[in-house]
Coordinates of C-alpha atoms in Angstrom, one line a residue:
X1 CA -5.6 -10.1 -26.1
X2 CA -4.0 -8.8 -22.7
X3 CA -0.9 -7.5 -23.4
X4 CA 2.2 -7.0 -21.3
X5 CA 5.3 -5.6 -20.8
X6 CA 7.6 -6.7 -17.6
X7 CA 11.0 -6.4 -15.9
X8 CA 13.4 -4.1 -14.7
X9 CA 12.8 -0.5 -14.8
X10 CA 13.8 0.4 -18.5
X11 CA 14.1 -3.1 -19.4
X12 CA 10.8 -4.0 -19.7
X13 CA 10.1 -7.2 -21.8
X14 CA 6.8 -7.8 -23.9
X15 CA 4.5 -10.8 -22.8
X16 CA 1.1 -11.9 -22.9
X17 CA -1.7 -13.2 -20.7
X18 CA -3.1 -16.7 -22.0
X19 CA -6.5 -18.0 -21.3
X20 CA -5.4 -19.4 -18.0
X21 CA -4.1 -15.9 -16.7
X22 CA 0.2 -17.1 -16.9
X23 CA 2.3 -14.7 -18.5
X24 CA 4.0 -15.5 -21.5
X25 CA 7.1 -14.4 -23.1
X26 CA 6.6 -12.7 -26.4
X27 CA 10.5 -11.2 -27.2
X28 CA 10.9 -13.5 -30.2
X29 CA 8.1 -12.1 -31.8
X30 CA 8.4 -8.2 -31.4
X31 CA 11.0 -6.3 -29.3
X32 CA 8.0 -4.3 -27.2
X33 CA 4.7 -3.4 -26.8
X34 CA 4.9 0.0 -28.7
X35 CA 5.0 1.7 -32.5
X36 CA 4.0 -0.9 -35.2
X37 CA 3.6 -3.7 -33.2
X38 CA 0.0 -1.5 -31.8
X39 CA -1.3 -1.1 -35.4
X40 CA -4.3 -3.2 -36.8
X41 CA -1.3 -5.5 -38.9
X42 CA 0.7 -5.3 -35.8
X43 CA -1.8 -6.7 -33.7
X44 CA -2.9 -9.5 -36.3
X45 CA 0.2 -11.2 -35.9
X46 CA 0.1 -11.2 -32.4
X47 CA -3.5 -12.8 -31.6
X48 CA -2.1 -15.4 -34.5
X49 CA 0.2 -17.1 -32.2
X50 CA -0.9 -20.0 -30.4
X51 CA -0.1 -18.4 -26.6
X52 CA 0.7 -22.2 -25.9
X53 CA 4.0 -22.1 -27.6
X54 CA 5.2 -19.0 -25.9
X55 CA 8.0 -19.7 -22.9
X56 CA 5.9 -19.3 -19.8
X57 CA 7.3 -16.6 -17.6
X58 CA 8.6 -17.6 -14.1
X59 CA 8.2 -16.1 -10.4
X60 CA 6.2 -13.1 -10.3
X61 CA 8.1 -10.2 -11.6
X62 CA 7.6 -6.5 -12.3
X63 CA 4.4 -5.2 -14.5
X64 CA 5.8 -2.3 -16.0
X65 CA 3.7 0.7 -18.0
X66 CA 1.8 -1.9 -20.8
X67 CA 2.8 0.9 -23.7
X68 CA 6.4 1.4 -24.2
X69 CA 7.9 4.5 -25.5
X70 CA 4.9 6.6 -25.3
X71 CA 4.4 9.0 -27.5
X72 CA 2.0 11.7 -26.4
X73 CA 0.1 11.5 -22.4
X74 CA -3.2 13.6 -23.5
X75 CA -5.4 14.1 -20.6
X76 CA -9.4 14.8 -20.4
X77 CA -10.4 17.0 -17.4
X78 CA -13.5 17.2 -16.1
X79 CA -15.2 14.8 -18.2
X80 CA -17.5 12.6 -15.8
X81 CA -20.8 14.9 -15.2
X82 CA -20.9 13.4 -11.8
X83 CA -17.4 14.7 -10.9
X84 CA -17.8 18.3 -12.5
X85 CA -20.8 18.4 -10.3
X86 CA -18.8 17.2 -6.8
X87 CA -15.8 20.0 -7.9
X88 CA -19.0 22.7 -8.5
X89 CA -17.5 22.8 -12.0
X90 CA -19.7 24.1 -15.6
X91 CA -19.6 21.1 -17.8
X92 CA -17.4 21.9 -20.5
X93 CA -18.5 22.8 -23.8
X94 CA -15.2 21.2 -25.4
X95 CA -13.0 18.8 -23.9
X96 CA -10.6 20.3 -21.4
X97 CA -7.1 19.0 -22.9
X98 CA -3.8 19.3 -20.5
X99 CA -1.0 16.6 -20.7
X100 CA 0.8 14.7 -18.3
X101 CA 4.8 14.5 -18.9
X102 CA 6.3 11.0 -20.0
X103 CA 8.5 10.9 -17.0
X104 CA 5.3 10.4 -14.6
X105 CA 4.6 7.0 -16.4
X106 CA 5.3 3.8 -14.3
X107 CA 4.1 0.7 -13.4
X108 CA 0.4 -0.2 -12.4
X109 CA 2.0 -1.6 -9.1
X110 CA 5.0 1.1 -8.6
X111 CA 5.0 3.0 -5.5
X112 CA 3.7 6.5 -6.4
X113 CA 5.8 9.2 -4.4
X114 CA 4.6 12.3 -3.5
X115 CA 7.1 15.5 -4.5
X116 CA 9.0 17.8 -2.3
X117 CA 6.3 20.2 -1.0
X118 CA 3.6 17.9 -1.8
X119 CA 0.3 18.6 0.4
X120 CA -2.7 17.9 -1.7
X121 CA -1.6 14.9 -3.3
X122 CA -5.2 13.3 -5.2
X123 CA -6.0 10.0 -6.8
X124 CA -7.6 9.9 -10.2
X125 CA -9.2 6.4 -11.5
X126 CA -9.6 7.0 -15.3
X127 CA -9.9 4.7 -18.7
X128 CA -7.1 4.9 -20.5
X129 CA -7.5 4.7 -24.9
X130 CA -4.0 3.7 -26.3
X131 CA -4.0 4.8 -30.3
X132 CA -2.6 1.8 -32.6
X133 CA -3.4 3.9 -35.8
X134 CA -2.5 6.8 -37.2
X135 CA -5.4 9.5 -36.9
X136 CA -5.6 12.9 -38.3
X137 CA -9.7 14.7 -39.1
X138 CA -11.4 11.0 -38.1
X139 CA -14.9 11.5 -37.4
X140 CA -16.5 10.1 -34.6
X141 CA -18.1 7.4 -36.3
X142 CA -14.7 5.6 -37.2
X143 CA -12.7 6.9 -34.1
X144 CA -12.7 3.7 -32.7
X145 CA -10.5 2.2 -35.5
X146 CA -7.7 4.3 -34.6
X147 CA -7.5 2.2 -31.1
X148 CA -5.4 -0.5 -30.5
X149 CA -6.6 -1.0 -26.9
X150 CA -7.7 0.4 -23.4
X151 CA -6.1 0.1 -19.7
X152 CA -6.5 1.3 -16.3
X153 CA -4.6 5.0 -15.2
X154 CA -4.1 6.9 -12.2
X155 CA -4.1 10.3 -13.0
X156 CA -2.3 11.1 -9.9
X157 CA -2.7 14.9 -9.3
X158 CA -1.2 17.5 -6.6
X159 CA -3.9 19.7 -6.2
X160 CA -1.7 23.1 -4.6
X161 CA 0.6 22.5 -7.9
X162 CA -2.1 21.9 -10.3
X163 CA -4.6 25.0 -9.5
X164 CA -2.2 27.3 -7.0
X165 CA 1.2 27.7 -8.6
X166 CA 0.8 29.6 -11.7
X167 CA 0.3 28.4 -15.1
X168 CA -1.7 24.9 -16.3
X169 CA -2.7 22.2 -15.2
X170 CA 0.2 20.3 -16.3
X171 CA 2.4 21.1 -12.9
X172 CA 0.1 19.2 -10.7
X173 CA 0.1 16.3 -13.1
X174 CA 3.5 15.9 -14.5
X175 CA 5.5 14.6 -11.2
X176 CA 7.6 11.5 -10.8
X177 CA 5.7 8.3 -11.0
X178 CA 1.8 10.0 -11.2
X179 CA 0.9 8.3 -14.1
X180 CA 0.7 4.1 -13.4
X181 CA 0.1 2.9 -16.4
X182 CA -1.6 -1.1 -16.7
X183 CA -1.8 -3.5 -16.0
X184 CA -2.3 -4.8 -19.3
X185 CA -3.1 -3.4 -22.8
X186 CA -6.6 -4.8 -23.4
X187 CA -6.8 -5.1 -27.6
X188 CA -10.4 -3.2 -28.5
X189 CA -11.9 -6.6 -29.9
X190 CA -12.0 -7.3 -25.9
X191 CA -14.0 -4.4 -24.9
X192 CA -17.6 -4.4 -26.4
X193 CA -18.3 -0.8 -25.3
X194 CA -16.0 1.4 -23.4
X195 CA -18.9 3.4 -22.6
X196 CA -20.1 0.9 -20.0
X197 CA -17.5 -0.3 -18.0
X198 CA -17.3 0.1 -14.0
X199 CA -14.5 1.2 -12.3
X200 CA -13.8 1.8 -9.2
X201 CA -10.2 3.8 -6.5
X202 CA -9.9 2.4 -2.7
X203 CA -8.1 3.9 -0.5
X204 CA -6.2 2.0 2.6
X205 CA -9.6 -0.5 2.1
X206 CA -12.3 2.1 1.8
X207 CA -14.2 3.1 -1.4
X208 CA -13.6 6.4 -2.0
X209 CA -14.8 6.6 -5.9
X210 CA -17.2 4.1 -7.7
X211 CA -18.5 5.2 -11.3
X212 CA -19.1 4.3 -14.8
X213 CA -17.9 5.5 -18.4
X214 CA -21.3 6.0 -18.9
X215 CA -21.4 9.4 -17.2
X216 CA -18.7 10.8 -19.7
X217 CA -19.4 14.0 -20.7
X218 CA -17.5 13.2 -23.8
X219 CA -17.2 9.7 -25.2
X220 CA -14.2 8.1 -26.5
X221 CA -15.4 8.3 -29.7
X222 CA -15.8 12.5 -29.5
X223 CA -12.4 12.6 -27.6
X224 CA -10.3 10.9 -30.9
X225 CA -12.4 13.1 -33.2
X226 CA -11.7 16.6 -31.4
X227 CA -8.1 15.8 -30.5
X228 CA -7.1 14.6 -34.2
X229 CA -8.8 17.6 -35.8
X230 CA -6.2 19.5 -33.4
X231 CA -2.8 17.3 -34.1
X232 CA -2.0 13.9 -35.2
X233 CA -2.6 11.0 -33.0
X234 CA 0.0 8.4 -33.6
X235 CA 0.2 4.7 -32.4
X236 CA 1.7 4.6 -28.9
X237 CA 0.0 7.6 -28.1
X238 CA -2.2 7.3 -24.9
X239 CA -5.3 9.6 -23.9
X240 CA -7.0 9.4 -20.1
X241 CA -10.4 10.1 -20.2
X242 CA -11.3 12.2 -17.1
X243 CA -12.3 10.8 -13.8
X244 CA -15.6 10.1 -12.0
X245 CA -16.6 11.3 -8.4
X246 CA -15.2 10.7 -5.2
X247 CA -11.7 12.3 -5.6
X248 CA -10.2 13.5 -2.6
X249 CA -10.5 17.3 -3.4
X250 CA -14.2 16.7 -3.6
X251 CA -14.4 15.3 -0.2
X252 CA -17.0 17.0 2.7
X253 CA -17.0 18.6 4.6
X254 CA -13.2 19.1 3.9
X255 CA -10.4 17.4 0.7
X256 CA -9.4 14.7 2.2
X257 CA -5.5 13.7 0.0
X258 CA -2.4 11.4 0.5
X259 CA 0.2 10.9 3.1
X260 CA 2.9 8.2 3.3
X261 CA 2.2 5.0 3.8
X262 CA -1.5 5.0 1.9
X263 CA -2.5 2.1 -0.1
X264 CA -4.5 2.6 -3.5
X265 CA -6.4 0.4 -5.4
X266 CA -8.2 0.9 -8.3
X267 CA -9.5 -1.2 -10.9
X268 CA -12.0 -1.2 -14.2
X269 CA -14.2 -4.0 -15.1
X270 CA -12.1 -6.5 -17.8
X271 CA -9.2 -4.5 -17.6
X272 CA -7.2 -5.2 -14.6
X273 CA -6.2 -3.8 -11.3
X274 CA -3.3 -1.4 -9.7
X275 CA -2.1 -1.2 -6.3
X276 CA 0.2 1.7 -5.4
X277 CA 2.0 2.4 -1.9
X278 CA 2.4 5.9 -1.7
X279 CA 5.7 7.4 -0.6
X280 CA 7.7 10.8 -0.6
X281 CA 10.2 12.1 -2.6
X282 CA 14.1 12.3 -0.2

């Protein structure tokens, strides 16, 4: 299933994506895409329902963040070989954990505006693993279990914030509206192997980063298992995955980030595509 949510800004509706690609309305069914309605049970009833007798959605509105009422943003840094090699990083021996504030989460196709102060303003294609069960010491043969579904995130990052103001990674990461979010909630049973899957950022028209999951340093698998031996993972709760080469900061002979008016585009292969405009902050 490709799951939804859309409208307003805070009123986000849940919906899903029939065979033919239209939008369907699913608010008679469960009030969001979020909690229970992500577990194993939750997810039954859903791909039960014959998408044909669901009110087709009309016009073209607003994709909002395809989780609602997130519980934890966990983010994997450095976690493509490929990129830790273009940032001259050591490969982790653990994953690098950091986390993204819930206040950065919007829309796949939101504008993304840069803060006050902003200069080194990145892009950051990444798999994103959204947790539908309850997980706590899950090995990493059975990790998998715990997923409800993947999407597409843009772990948008100030650079100057994230590594030049003091303290973690977290204030480079946390701003208004860096963390689009969708388009759609792919359900697992969709995506044969997340450790294969291309995906790919433009900017303004140009390729700037082309890679695969398969150069994780870490697999989705490992990820679940180390960060549930550390806390409880609980449905709703999303982790990004780490990024692979070609982000700005990278860039030769000089980083190379955002101003006004850029266009991003960024898509993985079966799960969708964002487009943000990128502004600044009044």
């Amino acid at each position: 299933m490709k799951l939804v949510r859309y409208g307003a800004i805070g009123a986000e509706k849940p919906g899903m994506l029939d065979a033919e690609g239209t939008l369907r309305d699913l608010s008679a069914h469960v009030s969001d895409i979020a909690g229970d309605a992500l577990s194993d049970v939750g997810l039954a009833k859903l791909r039960a329902i014959d998408p044909a007798t669901l009110p087709a959605v009309a016009g073209s509105p607003r994709i909002g963040a395809c989780v609602g009422n997130i519980g934890k943003f966990m983010c994997i840094g450095l976690n493509y070989s490929d990129h830790a090699a273009e940032t001259g990083a050591e490969i982790p021996k653990h994953p690098i954990l950091f986390f993204k504030a819930n206040s950065a989460v919007v829309g796949p196709n939101d504008d993304v505006s840069m803060p006050r102060g902003s200069t080194n303003t990145d892009w950051e294609v990444e798999l994103g693993v959204v947790i539908g069960t309850k997980a706590k010491y899950v090995s990493k043969e059975n990790a998998l279990d715990h997923v409800a579904g993947y999407c597409v995130i843009n772990d948008v990052s100030e650079r100057h914030f994230q590594t030049q103001l003091t303290g973690q990674w977290t204030k480079g990461k946390s701003c208004d509206t860096f963390g689009p979010t969708g388009p759609w909630l792919v359900t697992r049973d969709e995506v044969a192997d997340p450790q294969n899957l291309a995906m790919s950022l433009d900017v303004n028209g140009k390729r700037m980063q082309t890679g695969n999951t398969s150069t994780m340093i870490f697999t989705v698998a490992e990820i679940i298992e180390h960060l549930s031996g550390l806390m409880t993972l609980h449905p709703g709760d999303v982790i990004t995955t780490g990024t692979p080469p070609g982000v700005g900061m990278g860039m030769k002979p000089k980083p190379v980030y955002l101003k006004k008016g850029d266009v991003m585009e960024l898509t993985i292969e079966g799960l969708g595509q964002q487009r943000q405009t990128v502004t600044e902050d009044a």
